[in-house]
Amino acid sequence: MALSLPRMLPVSTTDGELIERAAGGDRSAFELLYQRYARPVFGLALRRLGDRGRAEDAVQETFASIWRSAGTYRPDRGPGAPWLYAVARNAIVDRARNRTEIPADIPDEPAREAGPAELAEQGWVSWRVHRALEELNEREREVISLAYWSGLSQSEVAEFLDIPLGTVKTRTRAALARLAEILGDEFE
Amino acid sequence: MSFDDLIGTDGLSAEEEAKLRRVHQLLVAAGPPPELSSDLSLPPVPNDEADPPEVAYLFRRRRGRALVIALAAALAAFVGGYAFGHSKGKPVAFTPVRTVTMHGTSTGASHGVINIAQKDSVGNWPMKVEVSGLPQQTNRTAYYELWLTRDGKAVAPCGSFRVNAKTTRVQLSVSYPLKTYDGWVVTAQTGQRDGLGPVVLTT
């Protein structure tokens, strides 16, 4: 589902600036934040809650929290993305705590799933990557999506897009370079 | 797919290659971003008061209204399909504006991609659908059906097709308001009027 929201603010406006504007009641800033972060928040919620309906509710609650608590953001303590991540994580954890299901049996063996620290790391990586994907143009996003997650070979992608194989490689490389630029040195 | 297969290293400096490899690893680790449902197409409406904003609770709970809209969409699809079939306009170039990927529900081998072009002047969304790894039909009347879903349920039929190769490509067109649906599925139909068949591909 594509988001189509009015862009009344320059796309270069930082997340931190948008949070500060939202704190002052600027709805267009809030909508731009939503445009940038709805998918990362939903991805994080799905990963944690494992249920689309509950994850959708968590997204709504997260953005309600962002609007409510934007005034607590302090730009001198860091950029906007980690603050938004913290708000989202808290909203999602609150929702997870509301679960009423009780496991029928206590497992005898230690869980094989990733531990909390590992999950947090995975969540943060997905958060940043999915946020960065929102910055790509449609053509770049399309080639990344097909190359990484469609299961198609590059020849099949080329055939599907009706472009030469070399163009697929060039576009993929350009899209990766753009992502590297967007992600900056956060992961180095 | 490996980095070398996808990107290659020709013409890249060591520094550039390291940077792109890192992004490649991050993409693999992050996995695909989820498709947003129509319920999430807009942010919650903040309250003007100083108090916490009201959360815009989700449309998906209004199942009665959803049913009415689904029926209206089905009617619109019929009318749109008729109009499409009888239009005399010249064909336009197919330029995808959105790509949707689907994965198999039982085996990892099957998958599908839907490339959707811009809505045409009469309100139809042309689509190129490619499916791979689906088994051939079990009898002469069997076929596969593509559906739009709401709340995980197949509610709006988008066209049927048969497969006879590892990869099958078909062109379909629908006139539904796509934003009001939250996903896509492909079902296997026997053609014996037995209702909705099992889902074999899903978003």
CSV table of C-alpha atoms in Angstrom, one decimal:
chain,number,residue,atom,x,y,z
A,1,MET,CA,0.0,0.0,0.0
A,2,ALA,CA,1.6,3.3,-1.1
A,3,LEU,CA,1.3,6.2,1.2
A,4,SER,CA,0.3,9.4,-0.6
A,5,LEU,CA,0.6,12.4,1.7
A,6,PRO,CA,1.1,16.0,0.9
A,7,ARG,CA,4.7,17.1,1.0
A,8,MET,CA,4.4,20.7,2.3
A,9,LEU,CA,7.9,20.6,3.8
A,10,PRO,CA,11.2,20.1,2.0
A,11,VAL,CA,12.1,16.4,1.9
A,12,SER,CA,15.5,17.4,3.2
A,13,THR,CA,14.0,18.4,6.6
A,14,THR,CA,15.6,16.1,9.2
A,15,ASP,CA,13.6,13.8,11.4
A,16,GLY,CA,14.6,15.9,14.4
A,17,GLU,CA,13.3,19.1,12.9
A,18,LEU,CA,10.0,17.3,12.0
A,19,ILE,CA,9.7,16.1,15.6
A,20,GLU,CA,10.3,19.6,16.9
A,21,ARG,CA,7.7,21.0,14.4
A,22,ALA,CA,5.2,18.4,15.5
A,23,ALA,CA,5.8,19.4,19.1
A,24,GLY,CA,4.6,22.8,18.1
A,25,GLY,CA,1.4,21.4,16.5
A,26,ASP,CA,2.6,21.3,12.9
A,27,ARG,CA,0.4,18.5,11.4
A,28,SER,CA,2.2,18.5,8.0
A,29,ALA,CA,5.5,17.7,9.9
A,30,PHE,CA,3.7,14.9,11.7
A,31,GLU,CA,2.3,13.5,8.4
A,32,LEU,CA,5.8,13.6,6.9
A,33,LEU,CA,7.1,11.7,9.9
A,34,TYR,CA,4.3,9.2,9.4
A,35,GLN,CA,5.2,8.9,5.7
A,36,ARG,CA,8.8,8.2,6.6
A,37,TYR,CA,8.3,5.8,9.5
A,38,ALA,CA,4.9,4.0,9.2
A,39,ARG,CA,6.5,1.1,7.4
A,40,PRO,CA,9.5,0.8,9.8
A,41,VAL,CA,7.2,1.0,12.8
A,42,PHE,CA,4.8,-1.6,11.3
A,43,GLY,CA,7.8,-3.9,10.5
A,44,LEU,CA,9.0,-3.6,14.1
A,45,ALA,CA,5.6,-4.3,15.5
A,46,LEU,CA,5.0,-7.3,13.2
A,47,ARG,CA,8.4,-8.7,14.2
A,48,ARG,CA,7.6,-8.3,17.9
A,49,LEU,CA,3.8,-9.1,18.0
A,50,GLY,CA,3.6,-11.5,15.0
A,51,ASP,CA,0.0,-10.5,14.2
A,52,ARG,CA,-1.0,-7.9,11.6
A,53,GLY,CA,-4.1,-6.6,13.5
A,54,ARG,CA,-2.2,-6.0,16.7
A,55,ALA,CA,0.7,-4.6,14.8
A,56,GLU,CA,-1.6,-2.1,13.1
A,57,ASP,CA,-3.0,-1.0,16.4
A,58,ALA,CA,0.6,-0.6,17.7
A,59,VAL,CA,1.4,1.7,14.7
A,60,GLN,CA,-1.5,3.9,15.5
A,61,GLU,CA,-0.6,4.0,19.2
A,62,THR,CA,3.1,4.7,18.4
A,63,PHE,CA,2.2,7.7,16.3
A,64,ALA,CA,-0.3,8.9,18.9
A,65,SER,CA,2.6,8.7,21.4
A,66,ILE,CA,4.9,10.6,19.0
A,67,TRP,CA,2.4,13.4,18.7
A,68,ARG,CA,1.8,13.5,22.4
A,69,SER,CA,5.4,13.3,23.5
A,70,ALA,CA,7.2,15.2,20.7
A,71,GLY,CA,7.9,18.0,23.2
A,72,THR,CA,10.2,15.8,25.2
A,73,TYR,CA,12.6,15.3,22.3
A,74,ARG,CA,15.9,17.0,22.8
A,75,PRO,CA,18.0,17.5,19.6
A,76,ASP,CA,21.2,18.0,21.6
A,77,ARG,CA,20.9,14.4,22.8
A,78,GLY,CA,20.9,12.9,19.3
A,79,PRO,CA,19.1,12.6,16.0
A,80,GLY,CA,15.4,11.9,15.7
A,81,ALA,CA,15.6,8.3,14.5
A,82,PRO,CA,16.7,6.7,17.8
A,83,TRP,CA,14.2,8.8,19.7
A,84,LEU,CA,11.4,7.6,17.4
A,85,TYR,CA,12.6,4.0,17.7
A,86,ALA,CA,12.5,4.3,21.5
A,87,VAL,CA,8.9,5.6,21.4
A,88,ALA,CA,7.9,2.9,18.9
A,89,ARG,CA,9.6,0.2,21.0
A,90,ASN,CA,7.8,1.3,24.2
A,91,ALA,CA,4.4,1.4,22.5
A,92,ILE,CA,5.0,-2.1,21.0
A,93,VAL,CA,6.2,-3.5,24.3
A,94,ASP,CA,3.2,-2.1,26.0
A,95,ARG,CA,1.0,-3.9,23.5
A,96,ALA,CA,2.9,-7.1,23.9
A,97,ARG,CA,2.4,-7.0,27.6
A,98,ASN,CA,-1.3,-6.8,27.1
A,99,ARG,CA,-1.3,-10.3,25.7
A,100,THR,CA,-3.5,-12.6,27.7
A,101,GLU,CA,-2.5,-15.9,26.3
A,102,ILE,CA,-0.8,-18.2,28.8
A,103,PRO,CA,1.4,-21.0,27.5
A,104,ALA,CA,-0.1,-24.4,28.2
A,105,ASP,CA,3.3,-25.9,29.2
A,106,ILE,CA,6.5,-24.6,30.5
A,107,PRO,CA,9.2,-25.6,28.1
A,108,ASP,CA,11.9,-27.9,29.5
A,109,GLU,CA,14.5,-26.6,27.1
A,110,PRO,CA,15.9,-23.1,26.8
A,111,ALA,CA,14.4,-21.1,24.0
A,112,ARG,CA,16.3,-21.2,20.7
A,113,GLU,CA,15.0,-17.9,19.6
A,114,ALA,CA,17.2,-14.8,19.7
A,115,GLY,CA,17.5,-13.2,23.1
A,116,PRO,CA,16.3,-9.6,23.9
A,117,ALA,CA,19.6,-8.0,23.0
A,118,GLU,CA,19.8,-9.8,19.7
A,119,LEU,CA,16.2,-9.0,18.9
A,120,ALA,CA,16.8,-5.3,19.7
A,121,GLU,CA,19.7,-5.3,17.3
A,122,GLN,CA,17.8,-7.0,14.5
A,123,GLY,CA,14.9,-4.6,15.1
A,124,TRP,CA,17.1,-1.5,14.9
A,125,VAL,CA,18.8,-2.7,11.7
A,126,SER,CA,15.4,-3.4,10.0
A,127,TRP,CA,14.2,-0.1,11.3
A,128,ARG,CA,17.0,1.9,9.7
A,129,VAL,CA,17.1,-0.1,6.5
A,130,HIS,CA,13.3,0.2,5.9
A,131,ARG,CA,13.4,3.9,6.7
A,132,ALA,CA,16.2,4.3,4.2
A,133,LEU,CA,14.2,2.4,1.5
A,134,GLU,CA,11.5,5.1,1.9
A,135,GLU,CA,14.1,7.6,0.6
A,136,LEU,CA,14.6,5.8,-2.7
A,137,ASN,CA,12.7,6.6,-5.8
A,138,GLU,CA,10.2,4.2,-7.1
A,139,ARG,CA,12.5,2.7,-9.8
A,140,GLU,CA,15.3,2.1,-7.2
A,141,ARG,CA,12.9,0.6,-4.7
A,142,GLU,CA,11.5,-1.7,-7.4
A,143,VAL,CA,14.8,-3.1,-8.5
A,144,ILE,CA,15.9,-3.7,-4.9
A,145,SER,CA,12.6,-5.4,-4.1
A,146,LEU,CA,12.8,-7.6,-7.1
A,147,ALA,CA,16.5,-8.4,-6.7
A,148,TYR,CA,16.4,-9.2,-3.0
A,149,TRP,CA,13.0,-10.5,-2.1
A,150,SER,CA,11.1,-11.7,-5.2
A,151,GLY,CA,13.1,-14.9,-5.6
A,152,LEU,CA,13.7,-14.1,-9.2
A,153,SER,CA,17.1,-14.5,-10.8
A,154,GLN,CA,18.7,-11.4,-12.3
A,155,SER,CA,17.9,-12.7,-15.8
A,156,GLU,CA,14.3,-13.1,-14.7
A,157,VAL,CA,14.2,-9.6,-13.2
A,158,ALA,CA,15.6,-8.2,-16.5
A,159,GLU,CA,13.0,-10.1,-18.4
A,160,PHE,CA,10.2,-9.0,-16.1
A,161,LEU,CA,11.2,-5.4,-16.3
A,162,ASP,CA,11.9,-5.7,-20.0
A,163,ILE,CA,15.3,-4.1,-19.7
A,164,PRO,CA,18.8,-5.5,-20.4
A,165,LEU,CA,20.6,-7.6,-17.7
A,166,GLY,CA,23.4,-5.0,-17.6
A,167,THR,CA,20.8,-2.3,-16.7
A,168,VAL,CA,19.5,-4.4,-13.9
A,169,LYS,CA,23.0,-4.7,-12.4
A,170,THR,CA,23.6,-1.0,-12.9
A,171,ARG,CA,20.4,0.0,-11.3
A,172,THR,CA,20.9,-2.3,-8.4
A,173,ARG,CA,24.4,-1.0,-7.8
A,174,ALA,CA,23.2,2.6,-8.0
A,175,ALA,CA,20.4,1.9,-5.6
A,176,LEU,CA,22.8,0.3,-3.1
A,177,ALA,CA,25.1,3.3,-3.4
A,178,ARG,CA,22.2,5.5,-2.7
A,179,LEU,CA,21.2,3.4,0.4
A,180,ALA,CA,24.8,3.6,1.6
A,181,GLU,CA,24.6,7.4,1.3
A,182,ILE,CA,21.4,7.5,3.2
A,183,LEU,CA,22.5,5.2,5.9
A,184,GLY,CA,25.7,7.1,6.3
A,185,ASP,CA,28.3,5.9,8.6
A,186,GLU,CA,25.9,4.5,11.2
A,187,PHE,CA,26.7,0.9,10.5
A,188,GLU,CA,30.4,1.2,9.8
B,1,MET,CA,21.6,-14.3,-4.2
B,2,SER,CA,25.2,-13.4,-3.5
B,3,PHE,CA,26.7,-9.9,-3.7
B,4,ASP,CA,28.9,-11.0,-6.6
B,5,ASP,CA,25.9,-12.3,-8.5
B,6,LEU,CA,23.9,-9.2,-7.9
B,7,ILE,CA,26.3,-6.4,-8.2
B,8,GLY,CA,29.7,-7.7,-9.4
B,9,THR,CA,32.9,-6.0,-8.4
B,10,ASP,CA,34.0,-4.6,-11.8
B,11,GLY,CA,35.1,-1.0,-11.7
B,12,LEU,CA,34.6,-0.7,-8.0
B,13,SER,CA,37.3,0.5,-5.7
B,14,ALA,CA,38.0,-1.5,-2.6
B,15,GLU,CA,36.4,1.1,-0.5
B,16,GLU,CA,33.2,1.3,-2.7
B,17,GLU,CA,33.0,-2.5,-2.7
B,18,ALA,CA,33.2,-2.7,1.1
B,19,LYS,CA,30.5,-0.1,1.4
B,20,LEU,CA,28.1,-1.8,-1.0
B,21,ARG,CA,28.8,-5.2,0.5
B,22,ARG,CA,27.8,-3.7,3.9
B,23,VAL,CA,24.5,-2.4,2.5
B,24,HIS,CA,23.9,-5.7,0.8
B,25,GLN,CA,24.4,-7.5,4.2
B,26,LEU,CA,22.0,-5.0,5.9
B,27,LEU,CA,19.3,-5.6,3.2
B,28,VAL,CA,19.6,-9.3,3.6
B,29,ALA,CA,19.4,-9.0,7.4
B,30,ALA,CA,16.5,-6.5,7.4
B,31,GLY,CA,14.3,-8.5,5.1
B,32,PRO,CA,11.5,-7.0,3.0
B,33,PRO,CA,9.6,-4.1,4.4
B,34,PRO,CA,6.0,-5.1,5.1
B,35,GLU,CA,3.1,-4.0,2.9
B,36,LEU,CA,1.0,-1.4,4.6
B,37,SER,CA,-2.7,-2.1,4.8
B,38,SER,CA,-5.2,0.5,3.8
B,39,ASP,CA,-5.9,1.1,7.5
B,40,LEU,CA,-2.4,2.5,7.7
B,41,SER,CA,-2.5,4.7,4.7
B,42,LEU,CA,-3.0,7.8,6.8
B,43,PRO,CA,-1.7,8.8,10.3
B,44,PRO,CA,-4.0,8.9,13.3
B,45,VAL,CA,-5.7,12.3,13.5
B,46,PRO,CA,-4.1,14.2,16.3
B,47,ASN,CA,-6.3,16.0,18.7
B,48,ASP,CA,-6.0,19.8,18.8
B,49,GLU,CA,-6.3,19.8,22.6
B,50,ALA,CA,-3.2,19.6,24.8
B,51,ASP,CA,-4.4,16.2,26.0
B,52,PRO,CA,-3.2,13.0,24.4
B,53,PRO,CA,-4.6,12.7,20.8
B,54,GLU,CA,-7.3,10.3,20.1
B,55,VAL,CA,-6.2,7.2,18.3
B,56,ALA,CA,-8.1,6.7,15.0
B,57,TYR,CA,-9.2,3.2,15.6
B,58,LEU,CA,-9.1,0.9,12.7
B,59,PHE,CA,-11.6,0.5,9.9
B,60,ARG,CA,-11.0,-3.3,9.9
B,61,ARG,CA,-13.3,-3.7,12.9
B,62,ARG,CA,-16.2,-2.4,10.9
B,63,ARG,CA,-16.8,-5.7,9.2
B,64,GLY,CA,-20.4,-4.9,8.0
B,65,ARG,CA,-19.2,-1.8,6.2
B,66,ALA,CA,-16.3,-3.8,4.8
B,67,LEU,CA,-18.7,-6.3,3.3
B,68,VAL,CA,-20.7,-3.6,1.6
B,69,ILE,CA,-17.6,-2.0,0.2
B,70,ALA,CA,-16.3,-5.4,-1.0
B,71,LEU,CA,-19.6,-6.0,-2.8
B,72,ALA,CA,-19.5,-2.5,-4.4
B,73,ALA,CA,-15.9,-3.2,-5.4
B,74,ALA,CA,-16.9,-6.5,-7.0
B,75,LEU,CA,-19.6,-4.7,-9.0
B,76,ALA,CA,-17.1,-2.0,-10.0
B,77,ALA,CA,-14.7,-4.7,-11.1
B,78,PHE,CA,-17.4,-6.2,-13.3
B,79,VAL,CA,-18.3,-2.9,-14.9
B,80,GLY,CA,-14.6,-1.9,-15.2
B,81,GLY,CA,-13.8,-5.3,-16.8
B,82,TYR,CA,-16.6,-4.8,-19.3
B,83,ALA,CA,-15.5,-1.3,-20.1
B,84,PHE,CA,-11.9,-2.5,-20.5
B,85,GLY,CA,-13.0,-5.3,-22.8
B,86,HIS,CA,-15.0,-3.0,-25.0
B,87,SER,CA,-12.7,0.0,-25.1
B,88,LYS,CA,-11.3,1.0,-28.4
B,89,GLY,CA,-8.4,3.0,-27.1
B,90,LYS,CA,-4.9,2.5,-28.3
B,91,PRO,CA,-2.7,0.4,-26.0
B,92,VAL,CA,-0.2,2.4,-23.9
B,93,ALA,CA,3.3,1.5,-22.7
B,94,PHE,CA,3.4,-0.5,-19.6
B,95,THR,CA,5.3,1.3,-16.9
B,96,PRO,CA,5.1,-0.2,-13.4
B,97,VAL,CA,4.4,2.1,-10.6
B,98,ARG,CA,4.2,-0.5,-7.9
B,99,THR,CA,5.6,-4.0,-7.4
B,100,VAL,CA,4.1,-6.5,-5.0
B,101,THR,CA,5.8,-9.8,-4.2
B,102,MET,CA,4.1,-13.0,-3.1
B,103,HIS,CA,5.5,-16.1,-1.5
B,104,GLY,CA,4.4,-19.7,-1.4
B,105,THR,CA,2.3,-20.9,1.5
B,106,SER,CA,3.5,-24.5,1.5
B,107,THR,CA,6.8,-24.7,-0.1
B,108,GLY,CA,9.6,-22.1,-0.5
B,109,ALA,CA,9.9,-22.9,-4.2
B,110,SER,CA,6.9,-20.9,-5.4
B,111,HIS,CA,6.6,-17.2,-5.6
B,112,GLY,CA,5.0,-14.4,-7.6
B,113,VAL,CA,5.4,-10.8,-8.5
B,114,ILE,CA,2.7,-8.4,-9.5
B,115,ASN,CA,3.8,-5.2,-11.4
B,116,ILE,CA,1.1,-2.7,-11.5
B,117,ALA,CA,1.0,0.2,-13.9
B,118,GLN,CA,-0.6,3.6,-13.6
B,119,LYS,CA,-4.4,3.6,-13.6
B,120,ASP,CA,-5.6,4.2,-17.2
B,121,SER,CA,-8.0,6.9,-18.2
B,122,VAL,CA,-11.1,4.8,-17.6
B,123,GLY,CA,-10.0,3.6,-14.1
B,124,ASN,CA,-8.4,0.3,-14.7
B,125,TRP,CA,-5.1,-0.8,-13.2
B,126,PRO,CA,-3.1,-2.9,-15.7
B,127,MET,CA,-1.0,-5.5,-14.1
B,128,LYS,CA,1.6,-8.0,-15.2
B,129,VAL,CA,1.7,-11.0,-13.0
B,130,GLU,CA,4.5,-13.5,-13.0
B,131,VAL,CA,4.3,-16.7,-10.9
B,132,SER,CA,6.9,-19.4,-10.6
B,133,GLY,CA,7.0,-22.8,-9.0
B,134,LEU,CA,3.3,-23.5,-8.9
B,135,PRO,CA,2.3,-27.0,-9.8
B,136,GLN,CA,0.4,-27.6,-13.0
B,137,GLN,CA,-3.3,-28.0,-12.7
B,138,THR,CA,-4.7,-31.4,-11.7
B,139,ASN,CA,-7.4,-31.5,-14.3
B,140,ARG,CA,-8.7,-29.6,-17.4
B,141,THR,CA,-11.1,-27.4,-15.4
B,142,ALA,CA,-8.6,-26.3,-12.7
B,143,TYR,CA,-7.1,-22.9,-12.6
B,144,TYR,CA,-5.5,-20.4,-10.3
B,145,GLU,CA,-7.2,-17.2,-9.2
B,146,LEU,CA,-5.6,-13.9,-8.1
B,147,TRP,CA,-7.5,-12.1,-5.3
B,148,LEU,CA,-7.2,-8.9,-3.4
B,149,THR,CA,-7.6,-9.4,0.4
B,150,ARG,CA,-8.9,-7.5,3.3
B,151,ASP,CA,-8.2,-8.7,6.8
B,152,GLY,CA,-6.4,-11.6,5.3
B,153,LYS,CA,-9.6,-12.8,3.4
B,154,ALA,CA,-9.8,-13.1,-0.3
B,155,VAL,CA,-12.6,-10.6,-1.2
B,156,ALA,CA,-12.0,-9.3,-4.7
B,157,PRO,CA,-11.2,-11.6,-7.7
B,158,CYS,CA,-8.7,-10.1,-10.0
B,159,GLY,CA,-8.5,-12.8,-12.7
B,160,SER,CA,-7.7,-16.4,-13.4
B,161,PHE,CA,-4.9,-18.2,-15.2
B,162,ARG,CA,-3.4,-21.6,-15.8
B,163,VAL,CA,0.2,-22.6,-15.6
B,164,ASN,CA,2.1,-24.9,-17.8
B,165,ALA,CA,5.7,-24.0,-17.2
B,166,LYS,CA,8.0,-23.2,-14.4
B,167,THR,CA,7.3,-19.5,-14.8
B,168,THR,CA,4.0,-18.2,-16.1
B,169,ARG,CA,3.3,-14.5,-17.0
B,170,VAL,CA,-0.1,-13.1,-17.6
B,171,GLN,CA,-1.6,-9.6,-18.0
B,172,LEU,CA,-4.6,-8.7,-16.0
B,173,SER,CA,-6.5,-5.6,-15.2
B,174,VAL,CA,-8.7,-4.6,-12.3
B,175,SER,CA,-10.8,-1.5,-11.5
B,176,TYR,CA,-10.8,-1.8,-7.7
B,177,PRO,CA,-9.7,1.0,-5.5
B,178,LEU,CA,-6.4,-0.8,-4.6
B,179,LYS,CA,-5.8,1.4,-1.5
B,180,THR,CA,-8.8,-0.2,0.3
B,181,TYR,CA,-7.2,-3.7,0.3
B,182,ASP,CA,-4.4,-5.0,2.4
B,183,GLY,CA,-2.8,-7.8,0.4
B,184,TRP,CA,-3.0,-10.3,-2.4
B,185,VAL,CA,-3.3,-14.0,-2.6
B,186,VAL,CA,-3.5,-16.7,-5.3
B,187,THR,CA,-5.8,-19.6,-4.8
B,188,ALA,CA,-5.9,-23.0,-6.5
B,189,GLN,CA,-9.4,-23.6,-7.9
B,190,THR,CA,-10.6,-27.0,-9.1
B,191,GLY,CA,-13.3,-25.4,-11.4
B,192,GLN,CA,-15.9,-27.6,-9.8
B,193,ARG,CA,-17.9,-24.8,-8.1
B,194,ASP,CA,-16.4,-25.7,-4.8
B,195,GLY,CA,-15.9,-22.2,-3.4
B,196,LEU,CA,-12.6,-20.6,-2.6
B,197,GLY,CA,-9.7,-22.9,-3.1
B,198,PRO,CA,-6.6,-23.2,-0.9
B,199,VAL,CA,-4.2,-20.2,-0.9
B,200,VAL,CA,-1.0,-21.1,-2.6
B,201,LEU,CA,0.7,-17.7,-2.8
B,202,THR,CA,0.3,-14.7,-0.4
B,203,THR,CA,1.9,-11.3,0.2
